[in-house]
Amino acid sequence: MLNQIMEDINDQIFNMLGDFCGIFGQKEVFTLLLAMNREKVYNDFLKAEAGFNSDKLAILDQGINNSPYQNQVENYPEYLKILPSLTIPGGKAFPDVGELPDIDEEALSFLHPDIKEACICIAGSADGQFKSRWLGRNALDKCQYWSSTKIIPILNVICSLDSDINTCQIRGDGKNLDFNEAVEDVITYAKKVGSSNALSAMFKSFQTYVHLESWLKEITGNNHTEFQGLYGEEPFIMSPEIVQNNQVLLNAVSESKKREDQTGENTVTAYDLTRIMSMVGWYYHLPEPAKLPGMSWENLQPFIRNLGKDTARYVDVALEKLGIQNSIKSPVILSKMGFGYSSSRKRTELTYTCFTQFEYQGEVKSIAMTLRGAKALGDFEKEAVEIDARMAAEVTEIFRVLVRDVEGMTGYVELLFQDVF
């Protein structure tokens, strides 16, 4: 009781200080400073979980309709034409297709221990080249990334089509689906067409398990990945074909895609997903040898818009917590969440792969990342809300580091106040 009273008093004091700083136009500096108190940030997100449970979590299931950026999604492809700058040292040319970049495995030690695996790529223009830096925590460890991997077979299909996907349908079993609507349902779980799991299994029907896994390896340069599983449901259409004006463009392979016949599991790496997201978000700026083979900018645009509708809104709440949501321009937030309970590992796991870009204080910030969090408490409901809050807190910290002006006022005040927080 006493702790709660003290917390309320502290909150009131901080709100007063924030208002005071706002008088001098420095409220953002103050909110960025407050975010240095990472445990408070986590506790704030945990409080927001009140009334939520594993069936619907506060941030994982917030949905695009509750996002302040929902009206910006249509503009995402145009915003992605803006060239970001890479201001941190040590960047190298963005890797070509099939080239494994150097990943700094010591750089993400600041992340909470609940984040078991992570990979971050920061990229942009530097010295006339498009360069990148890759940071990791167990970034090449092969793990289950749940529904976050659903973007892979969709991209494979788009890369296999040499036609405008906006006019394509997927048909079979007496069904006729609009291509982009099927992709949207995978991301949003809205079930306008079908379930996300069944539709994702359907998108895997256009390649054999071995060929799709090989395609992923050829893209990333990581040969220690397994991608031969489904998503817990039978394909929405068992033997689909993609058509345009009644002309068949792509047929399902003859290999059975029934659950009982799946040949393996979906165990990829944080690096794999970050690499894929980076090649989507920076496609417009990458040199040809680094671009997704077979992809066109025209066909990537509808996928980008759909990827902007993920149910998980961790970047949204991070930008709000940092107090900069009203100061950024040309925002892009692309993401795909994953969530589940592992009976073999006896813990709840949450995955989040995303690409984010925005202009802040005259600089275009751009980042691709994948985080995999896990919590084992022997109580699924408690694990679920805690890992949801933890993911939000860690995404907040990553963006705090990304946007802080370490050579300007924020950095100076941080030095003065680091012992306080």
Tab-separated table of C-alpha atoms in Angstrom:
chain	number	residue	atom	x	y	z
A	1	MET	CA	0.000	0.000	0.000
A	2	LEU	CA	2.810	2.389	0.996
A	3	ASN	CA	4.752	1.529	-2.175
A	4	GLN	CA	1.713	2.347	-4.298
A	5	ILE	CA	1.280	5.707	-2.553
A	6	MET	CA	4.948	6.539	-3.153
A	7	GLU	CA	4.644	5.523	-6.806
A	8	ASP	CA	1.619	7.795	-7.238
A	9	ILE	CA	3.467	10.698	-5.610
A	10	ASN	CA	6.476	10.132	-7.862
A	11	ASP	CA	4.228	10.044	-10.928
A	12	GLN	CA	2.655	13.358	-9.904
A	13	ILE	CA	6.077	14.929	-9.379
A	14	PHE	CA	7.326	13.680	-12.765
A	15	ASN	CA	4.180	14.994	-14.476
A	16	MET	CA	4.722	18.396	-12.909
A	17	LEU	CA	8.372	18.409	-13.998
A	18	GLY	CA	7.307	17.392	-17.495
A	19	ASP	CA	4.823	20.260	-17.687
A	20	PHE	CA	7.500	22.633	-16.398
A	21	CYS	CA	9.958	21.464	-19.062
A	22	GLY	CA	7.215	21.868	-21.642
A	23	ILE	CA	7.050	25.589	-20.893
A	24	PHE	CA	10.620	25.863	-22.204
A	25	GLY	CA	10.022	23.522	-25.150
A	26	GLN	CA	12.018	20.701	-23.554
A	27	LYS	CA	9.322	18.184	-22.652
A	28	GLU	CA	10.689	15.594	-25.099
A	29	VAL	CA	14.095	15.826	-23.459
A	30	PHE	CA	12.415	15.128	-20.131
A	31	THR	CA	10.376	12.154	-21.367
A	32	LEU	CA	13.465	10.655	-22.963
A	33	LEU	CA	15.213	11.056	-19.615
A	34	LEU	CA	12.343	9.366	-17.787
A	35	ALA	CA	12.607	6.412	-20.151
A	36	MET	CA	16.096	5.763	-18.782
A	37	ASN	CA	14.332	4.272	-15.766
A	38	ARG	CA	13.709	0.986	-17.515
A	39	GLU	CA	12.058	-0.746	-14.584
A	40	LYS	CA	9.483	2.032	-14.352
A	41	VAL	CA	8.865	1.776	-18.084
A	42	TYR	CA	8.302	-1.964	-17.693
A	43	ASN	CA	6.017	-1.489	-14.690
A	44	ASP	CA	3.973	1.101	-16.571
A	45	PHE	CA	3.412	-1.365	-19.395
A	46	LEU	CA	2.623	-4.124	-16.892
A	47	LYS	CA	-0.042	-1.892	-15.295
A	48	ALA	CA	-1.584	-1.454	-18.726
A	49	GLU	CA	-2.110	-5.239	-18.850
A	50	ALA	CA	-4.808	-5.025	-16.145
A	51	GLY	CA	-7.967	-6.656	-17.471
A	52	PHE	CA	-6.110	-8.447	-20.292
A	53	ASN	CA	-5.083	-12.087	-20.573
A	54	SER	CA	-3.412	-14.539	-22.958
A	55	ASP	CA	-6.434	-14.500	-25.283
A	56	LYS	CA	-6.078	-10.755	-25.752
A	57	LEU	CA	-2.961	-8.951	-24.565
A	58	ALA	CA	-2.735	-5.186	-24.171
A	59	ILE	CA	-0.082	-4.557	-26.827
A	60	LEU	CA	0.284	-7.794	-28.809
A	61	ASP	CA	-3.400	-7.659	-29.716
A	62	GLN	CA	-3.904	-3.877	-29.789
A	63	GLY	CA	-4.576	-3.917	-33.512
A	64	ILE	CA	-4.087	-1.459	-36.333
A	65	ASN	CA	-7.540	0.085	-35.770
A	66	ASN	CA	-6.274	1.422	-32.426
A	67	SER	CA	-3.028	2.722	-33.878
A	68	PRO	CA	-2.350	6.449	-34.360
A	69	TYR	CA	-0.588	5.432	-37.595
A	70	GLN	CA	-3.495	3.592	-39.236
A	71	ASN	CA	-4.140	6.486	-41.620
A	72	GLN	CA	-0.459	6.584	-42.628
A	73	VAL	CA	-0.293	2.969	-43.866
A	74	GLU	CA	-1.345	3.878	-47.400
A	75	ASN	CA	1.646	6.271	-47.588
A	76	TYR	CA	4.256	3.764	-46.378
A	77	PRO	CA	5.697	2.929	-49.835
A	78	GLU	CA	6.140	6.631	-50.599
A	79	TYR	CA	7.796	7.250	-47.226
A	80	LEU	CA	10.203	4.364	-47.869
A	81	LYS	CA	11.585	6.233	-50.871
A	82	ILE	CA	13.180	8.661	-48.393
A	83	LEU	CA	16.834	7.743	-48.013
A	84	PRO	CA	17.936	7.252	-44.385
A	85	SER	CA	21.396	8.223	-43.152
A	86	LEU	CA	23.716	5.956	-41.208
A	87	THR	CA	25.413	8.144	-38.621
A	88	ILE	CA	26.995	5.486	-36.400
A	89	PRO	CA	30.541	4.371	-37.246
A	90	GLY	CA	31.585	0.929	-38.415
A	91	GLY	CA	29.051	0.426	-41.187
A	92	LYS	CA	29.852	-1.812	-44.145
A	93	ALA	CA	28.185	-2.100	-47.545
A	94	PHE	CA	24.792	-3.803	-47.191
A	95	PRO	CA	25.394	-7.494	-47.908
A	96	ASP	CA	24.555	-8.981	-51.286
A	97	VAL	CA	22.012	-11.781	-51.535
A	98	GLY	CA	23.535	-14.914	-49.999
A	99	GLU	CA	26.206	-13.004	-48.093
A	100	LEU	CA	26.213	-13.403	-44.313
A	101	PRO	CA	27.130	-10.081	-42.646
A	102	ASP	CA	29.354	-9.650	-39.616
A	103	ILE	CA	27.124	-9.556	-36.532
A	104	ASP	CA	28.378	-7.901	-33.348
A	105	GLU	CA	27.239	-10.365	-30.677
A	106	GLU	CA	28.347	-8.108	-27.821
A	107	ALA	CA	26.352	-5.026	-28.794
A	108	LEU	CA	22.964	-6.022	-27.344
A	109	SER	CA	24.064	-6.843	-23.814
A	110	PHE	CA	21.843	-3.996	-22.582
A	111	LEU	CA	18.694	-5.978	-23.412
A	112	HIS	CA	16.815	-7.652	-20.549
A	113	PRO	CA	17.591	-11.365	-19.981
A	114	ASP	CA	13.999	-12.244	-20.941
A	115	ILE	CA	14.993	-11.412	-24.521
A	116	LYS	CA	16.692	-14.666	-25.411
A	117	GLU	CA	17.564	-13.950	-29.039
A	118	ALA	CA	17.769	-10.716	-30.996
A	119	CYS	CA	19.143	-9.224	-34.181
A	120	ILE	CA	19.131	-5.545	-35.109
A	121	CYS	CA	20.236	-3.930	-38.346
A	122	ILE	CA	20.736	-0.180	-38.649
A	123	ALA	CA	21.354	1.049	-42.174
A	124	GLY	CA	21.462	4.085	-44.394
A	125	SER	CA	23.530	6.198	-46.693
A	126	ALA	CA	27.154	6.826	-45.680
A	127	ASP	CA	30.066	7.938	-47.846
A	128	GLY	CA	28.036	7.476	-51.007
A	129	GLN	CA	27.115	3.870	-50.224
A	130	PHE	CA	24.170	2.139	-48.596
A	131	LYS	CA	25.790	0.697	-45.472
A	132	SER	CA	24.621	-1.325	-42.493
A	133	ARG	CA	25.617	-2.477	-39.035
A	134	TRP	CA	24.382	-5.753	-37.605
A	135	LEU	CA	23.989	-6.335	-33.868
A	136	GLY	CA	22.977	-9.560	-32.186
A	137	ARG	CA	22.254	-11.674	-29.167
A	138	ASN	CA	22.342	-15.339	-30.151
A	139	ALA	CA	21.324	-14.011	-33.560
A	140	LEU	CA	22.235	-17.233	-35.379
A	141	ASP	CA	20.674	-19.655	-32.884
A	142	LYS	CA	17.980	-21.740	-34.566
A	143	CYS	CA	14.653	-21.364	-32.732
A	144	GLN	CA	10.887	-21.390	-33.140
A	145	TYR	CA	9.633	-17.956	-34.172
A	146	TRP	CA	5.973	-18.865	-34.294
A	147	SER	CA	3.842	-16.743	-36.640
A	148	SER	CA	6.625	-14.235	-37.354
A	149	THR	CA	7.868	-16.616	-40.085
A	150	LYS	CA	4.607	-16.318	-42.044
A	151	ILE	CA	6.068	-13.470	-44.068
A	152	ILE	CA	8.604	-15.832	-45.686
A	153	PRO	CA	6.327	-18.005	-47.887
A	154	ILE	CA	4.287	-14.951	-48.920
A	155	LEU	CA	7.420	-13.156	-50.141
A	156	ASN	CA	8.550	-16.301	-51.923
A	157	VAL	CA	5.271	-16.436	-53.839
A	158	ILE	CA	5.413	-12.739	-54.762
A	159	CYS	CA	8.987	-13.174	-55.994
A	160	SER	CA	7.776	-16.086	-58.150
A	161	LEU	CA	5.158	-13.984	-59.958
A	162	ASP	CA	5.958	-11.829	-62.957
A	163	SER	CA	2.557	-10.145	-62.939
A	164	ASP	CA	0.701	-7.453	-61.040
A	165	ILE	CA	-0.439	-9.143	-57.817
A	166	ASN	CA	-3.163	-6.522	-57.381
A	167	THR	CA	-5.165	-8.336	-60.053
A	168	CYS	CA	-4.356	-11.893	-58.950
A	169	GLN	CA	-6.653	-14.413	-57.290
A	170	ILE	CA	-5.981	-17.649	-55.472
A	171	ARG	CA	-8.455	-20.373	-56.307
A	172	GLY	CA	-9.196	-24.002	-55.596
A	173	ASP	CA	-11.586	-26.197	-53.618
A	174	GLY	CA	-14.426	-24.053	-54.963
A	175	LYS	CA	-12.919	-20.888	-53.452
A	176	ASN	CA	-11.693	-17.744	-55.169
A	177	LEU	CA	-9.638	-15.341	-53.022
A	178	ASP	CA	-8.226	-11.912	-53.738
A	179	PHE	CA	-4.449	-12.272	-53.334
A	180	ASN	CA	-3.918	-9.141	-51.230
A	181	GLU	CA	-6.936	-9.860	-49.021
A	182	ALA	CA	-5.506	-13.280	-48.211
A	183	VAL	CA	-2.167	-11.690	-47.275
A	184	GLU	CA	-3.958	-9.094	-45.137
A	185	ASP	CA	-5.764	-11.814	-43.179
A	186	VAL	CA	-2.436	-13.524	-42.423
A	187	ILE	CA	-1.176	-10.306	-40.833
A	188	THR	CA	-4.319	-8.952	-39.151
A	189	TYR	CA	-6.088	-12.180	-38.058
A	190	ALA	CA	-9.339	-10.503	-39.130
A	191	LYS	CA	-10.647	-13.723	-40.780
A	192	LYS	CA	-12.254	-11.834	-43.640
A	193	VAL	CA	-11.110	-14.667	-45.892
A	194	GLY	CA	-9.840	-17.366	-43.551
A	195	SER	CA	-7.678	-18.057	-40.534
A	196	SER	CA	-4.101	-16.783	-40.501
A	197	ASN	CA	-2.685	-20.265	-39.866
A	198	ALA	CA	-4.640	-21.959	-42.671
A	199	LEU	CA	-3.850	-19.206	-45.170
A	200	SER	CA	-0.153	-19.329	-44.247
A	201	ALA	CA	-0.085	-23.079	-44.839
A	202	MET	CA	-1.722	-22.434	-48.214
A	203	PHE	CA	1.043	-19.979	-49.182
A	204	LYS	CA	3.540	-22.769	-48.494
A	205	SER	CA	1.833	-24.962	-51.092
A	206	PHE	CA	3.587	-23.329	-54.057
A	207	GLN	CA	7.020	-24.725	-53.188
A	208	THR	CA	8.245	-28.022	-51.822
A	209	TYR	CA	9.462	-27.806	-48.251
A	210	VAL	CA	13.045	-28.351	-49.393
A	211	HIS	CA	12.920	-25.710	-52.122
A	212	LEU	CA	11.361	-23.067	-49.880
A	213	GLU	CA	13.972	-23.735	-47.197
A	214	SER	CA	16.730	-23.549	-49.814
A	215	TRP	CA	15.350	-20.250	-51.120
A	216	LEU	CA	15.512	-18.773	-47.618
A	217	LYS	CA	19.095	-19.985	-47.151
A	218	GLU	CA	20.120	-18.576	-50.520
A	219	ILE	CA	18.697	-15.181	-49.543
A	220	THR	CA	20.256	-14.920	-46.078
A	221	GLY	CA	23.491	-16.853	-46.494
A	222	ASN	CA	22.643	-18.763	-43.313
A	223	ASN	CA	22.699	-22.492	-44.043
A	224	HIS	CA	21.650	-23.601	-40.543
A	225	THR	CA	17.934	-22.974	-40.813
A	226	GLU	CA	14.983	-25.370	-40.982
A	227	PHE	CA	11.745	-24.265	-42.601
A	228	GLN	CA	9.707	-27.376	-43.277
A	229	GLY	CA	6.673	-27.041	-41.027
A	230	LEU	CA	3.154	-25.605	-41.184
A	231	TYR	CA	1.166	-23.521	-38.682
A	232	GLY	CA	-1.099	-25.876	-36.773
A	233	GLU	CA	-3.886	-26.026	-39.393
A	234	GLU	CA	-4.486	-27.617	-42.780
A	235	PRO	CA	-4.046	-25.306	-45.803
A	236	PHE	CA	-7.097	-23.131	-46.495
A	237	ILE	CA	-6.978	-24.443	-50.075
A	238	MET	CA	-5.248	-27.791	-50.382
A	239	SER	CA	-4.007	-27.460	-53.985
A	240	PRO	CA	-4.294	-23.755	-54.833
A	241	GLU	CA	-3.417	-21.990	-58.040
A	242	ILE	CA	-2.776	-18.300	-58.629
A	243	VAL	CA	-4.631	-16.878	-61.598
A	244	GLN	CA	-4.964	-13.583	-63.430
A	245	ASN	CA	-7.782	-13.080	-65.941
A	246	ASN	CA	-8.382	-16.840	-65.755
A	247	GLN	CA	-4.784	-17.547	-66.780
A	248	VAL	CA	-2.900	-19.770	-64.337
A	249	LEU	CA	0.339	-18.099	-63.236
A	250	LEU	CA	1.450	-20.471	-60.479
A	251	ASN	CA	0.362	-23.946	-59.446
A	252	ALA	CA	0.719	-25.718	-56.136
A	253	VAL	CA	3.405	-28.401	-56.072
A	254	SER	CA	2.351	-32.043	-55.937
A	255	GLU	CA	3.951	-32.538	-52.509
A	256	SER	CA	1.351	-33.065	-49.777
A	257	LYS	CA	0.891	-30.134	-47.433
A	258	LYS	CA	-1.289	-31.980	-44.945
A	259	ARG	CA	-0.177	-31.511	-41.345
A	260	GLU	CA	0.413	-35.229	-40.913
A	261	ASP	CA	2.852	-35.177	-43.850
A	262	GLN	CA	4.955	-32.150	-42.922
A	263	THR	CA	8.628	-33.041	-43.081
A	264	GLY	CA	10.052	-30.882	-40.308
A	265	GLU	CA	9.690	-27.719	-38.262
A	266	ASN	CA	9.983	-23.969	-38.701
A	267	THR	CA	13.142	-23.191	-36.748
A	268	VAL	CA	14.886	-20.124	-38.107
A	269	THR	CA	17.092	-17.425	-36.583
A	270	ALA	CA	16.637	-13.845	-35.454
A	271	TYR	CA	19.094	-12.897	-38.166
A	272	ASP	CA	17.024	-14.632	-40.876
A	273	LEU	CA	13.924	-12.607	-40.048
A	274	THR	CA	15.800	-9.321	-39.634
A	275	ARG	CA	17.513	-9.879	-42.979
A	276	ILE	CA	14.166	-10.494	-44.691
A	277	MET	CA	12.576	-7.427	-43.061
A	278	SER	CA	15.558	-5.275	-43.986
A	279	MET	CA	15.311	-6.331	-47.631
A	280	VAL	CA	11.635	-5.330	-47.618
A	281	GLY	CA	12.051	-1.986	-45.858
A	282	TRP	CA	15.162	-0.834	-47.731
A	283	TYR	CA	14.325	-2.439	-51.080
A	284	TYR	CA	14.040	0.908	-52.876
A	285	HIS	CA	17.608	1.896	-51.905
A	286	LEU	CA	19.478	-1.398	-52.156
A	287	PRO	CA	21.806	-2.090	-55.073
A	288	GLU	CA	20.561	-4.832	-57.415
A	289	PRO	CA	22.838	-7.593	-56.008
A	290	ALA	CA	21.316	-7.024	-52.548
A	291	LYS	CA	17.631	-7.014	-53.573
A	292	LEU	CA	15.148	-9.867	-53.187
A	293	PRO	CA	15.510	-11.850	-56.436
A	294	GLY	CA	12.400	-11.658	-58.595
A	295	MET	CA	10.796	-8.899	-56.540
A	296	SER	CA	9.527	-5.697	-58.131
A	297	TRP	CA	8.808	-2.421	-56.376
A	298	GLU	CA	5.273	-2.471	-57.797
A	299	ASN	CA	4.477	-5.862	-56.244
A	300	LEU	CA	6.225	-5.096	-52.978
A	301	GLN	CA	4.057	-2.047	-52.270
A	302	PRO	CA	0.794	-3.886	-51.447
A	303	PHE	CA	2.761	-6.283	-49.245
A	304	ILE	CA	4.288	-3.294	-47.429
A	305	ARG	CA	0.841	-1.856	-46.767
A	306	ASN	CA	-0.395	-5.182	-45.420
A	307	LEU	CA	2.691	-5.560	-43.233
A	308	GLY	CA	1.784	-2.192	-41.741
A	309	LYS	CA	-1.398	-3.704	-40.265
A	310	ASP	CA	0.114	-6.117	-37.733
A	311	THR	CA	-1.936	-6.619	-34.572
A	312	ALA	CA	1.123	-6.044	-32.351
A	313	ARG	CA	1.852	-2.338	-31.744
A	314	TYR	CA	5.097	-2.333	-29.777
A	315	VAL	CA	6.646	0.483	-31.819
A	316	ASP	CA	3.487	2.577	-31.350
A	317	VAL	CA	3.648	2.368	-27.559
A	318	ALA	CA	7.425	2.852	-27.538
A	319	LEU	CA	7.213	6.131	-29.449
A	320	GLU	CA	4.395	7.264	-27.158
A	321	LYS	CA	6.365	6.356	-24.029
A	322	LEU	CA	9.333	8.357	-25.332
A	323	GLY	CA	7.040	11.327	-25.945
A	324	ILE	CA	8.091	11.780	-29.568
A	325	GLN	CA	5.036	10.426	-31.389
A	326	ASN	CA	3.914	13.927	-32.367
A	327	SER	CA	7.383	15.023	-33.487
A	328	ILE	CA	8.197	12.326	-36.033
A	329	LYS	CA	7.489	12.670	-39.731
A	330	SER	CA	6.929	10.131	-42.515
A	331	PRO	CA	6.571	7.147	-40.135
A	332	VAL	CA	6.712	3.554	-41.366
A	333	ILE	CA	6.029	0.601	-39.064
A	334	LEU	CA	6.104	-2.861	-40.636
A	335	SER	CA	5.934	-5.897	-38.362
A	336	LYS	CA	4.824	-9.453	-37.752
A	337	MET	CA	4.327	-10.889	-34.294
A	338	GLY	CA	4.428	-14.480	-33.062
A	339	PHE	CA	3.179	-15.906	-29.789
A	340	GLY	CA	2.669	-19.268	-28.138
A	341	TYR	CA	3.314	-21.646	-25.265
A	342	SER	CA	6.064	-24.218	-25.767
A	343	SER	CA	5.167	-27.449	-24.005
A	344	SER	CA	8.668	-28.833	-24.624
A	345	ARG	CA	10.405	-25.763	-23.156
A	346	LYS	CA	7.605	-25.169	-20.616
A	347	ARG	CA	7.461	-21.420	-21.176
A	348	THR	CA	5.544	-18.690	-22.985
A	349	GLU	CA	7.329	-17.171	-25.965
A	350	LEU	CA	6.719	-13.962	-27.897
A	351	THR	CA	8.472	-12.945	-31.094
A	352	TYR	CA	8.464	-9.612	-32.892
A	353	THR	CA	10.118	-8.826	-36.202
A	354	CYS	CA	9.795	-5.297	-37.511
A	355	PHE	CA	11.102	-2.542	-39.735
A	356	THR	CA	10.668	1.078	-38.689
A	357	GLN	CA	11.649	4.365	-40.297
A	358	PHE	CA	10.805	7.983	-39.475
A	359	GLU	CA	12.262	11.465	-39.563
A	360	TYR	CA	13.098	12.963	-36.184
A	361	GLN	CA	14.900	16.258	-35.543
A	362	GLY	CA	15.982	16.487	-39.163
A	363	GLU	CA	17.422	12.951	-39.367
A	364	VAL	CA	15.828	9.909	-40.983
A	365	LYS	CA	16.128	7.001	-38.526
A	366	SER	CA	15.790	3.492	-39.914
A	367	ILE	CA	16.005	0.103	-38.199
A	368	ALA	CA	15.123	-3.561	-38.767
A	369	MET	CA	14.991	-5.930	-35.812
A	370	THR	CA	13.785	-9.243	-34.458
A	371	LEU	CA	13.354	-10.036	-30.767
A	372	ARG	CA	12.375	-13.340	-29.166
A	373	GLY	CA	11.296	-13.173	-25.536
A	374	ALA	CA	10.436	-16.010	-23.171
A	375	LYS	CA	9.065	-16.323	-19.656
A	376	ALA	CA	8.831	-19.463	-17.496
A	377	LEU	CA	6.870	-18.970	-14.256
A	378	GLY	CA	4.695	-22.062	-14.217
A	379	ASP	CA	1.667	-19.851	-14.834
A	380	PHE	CA	0.747	-19.293	-18.493
A	381	GLU	CA	-1.479	-16.268	-17.861
A	382	LYS	CA	1.156	-14.508	-15.777
A	383	GLU	CA	3.865	-15.353	-18.283
A	384	ALA	CA	1.777	-13.934	-21.134
A	385	VAL	CA	1.127	-10.499	-19.644
A	386	GLU	CA	4.685	-10.173	-18.327
A	387	ILE	CA	6.348	-11.038	-21.634
A	388	ASP	CA	3.987	-8.634	-23.458
A	389	ALA	CA	5.019	-5.820	-21.107
A	390	ARG	CA	8.696	-6.821	-21.341
A	391	MET	CA	8.674	-6.778	-25.135
A	392	ALA	CA	7.188	-3.277	-25.081
A	393	ALA	CA	9.808	-2.099	-22.572
A	394	GLU	CA	12.731	-3.468	-24.584
A	395	VAL	CA	11.464	-2.033	-27.873
A	396	THR	CA	11.156	1.295	-26.050
A	397	GLU	CA	14.759	1.096	-24.891
A	398	ILE	CA	15.991	0.271	-28.393
A	399	PHE	CA	14.230	3.327	-29.804
A	400	ARG	CA	15.407	5.521	-26.936
A	401	VAL	CA	18.989	4.638	-27.859
A	402	LEU	CA	18.219	5.140	-31.549
A	403	VAL	CA	16.804	8.656	-31.242
A	404	ARG	CA	18.755	10.199	-28.391
A	405	ASP	CA	21.003	13.081	-29.329
A	406	VAL	CA	24.088	11.981	-27.412
A	407	GLU	CA	26.070	15.023	-28.497
A	408	GLY	CA	23.328	17.519	-27.772
A	409	MET	CA	21.201	18.444	-24.783
A	410	THR	CA	19.722	14.989	-24.196
A	411	GLY	CA	23.137	13.376	-24.021
A	412	TYR	CA	24.464	16.102	-21.724
A	413	VAL	CA	21.543	15.846	-19.320
A	414	GLU	CA	21.778	12.039	-19.356
A	415	LEU	CA	25.298	12.313	-18.019
A	416	LEU	CA	24.075	14.564	-15.210
A	417	PHE	CA	21.138	12.349	-14.300
A	418	GLN	CA	22.436	8.834	-14.922
A	419	ASP	CA	23.028	8.220	-11.206
A	420	VAL	CA	19.481	9.361	-10.369
A	421	PHE	CA	17.902	6.792	-12.664
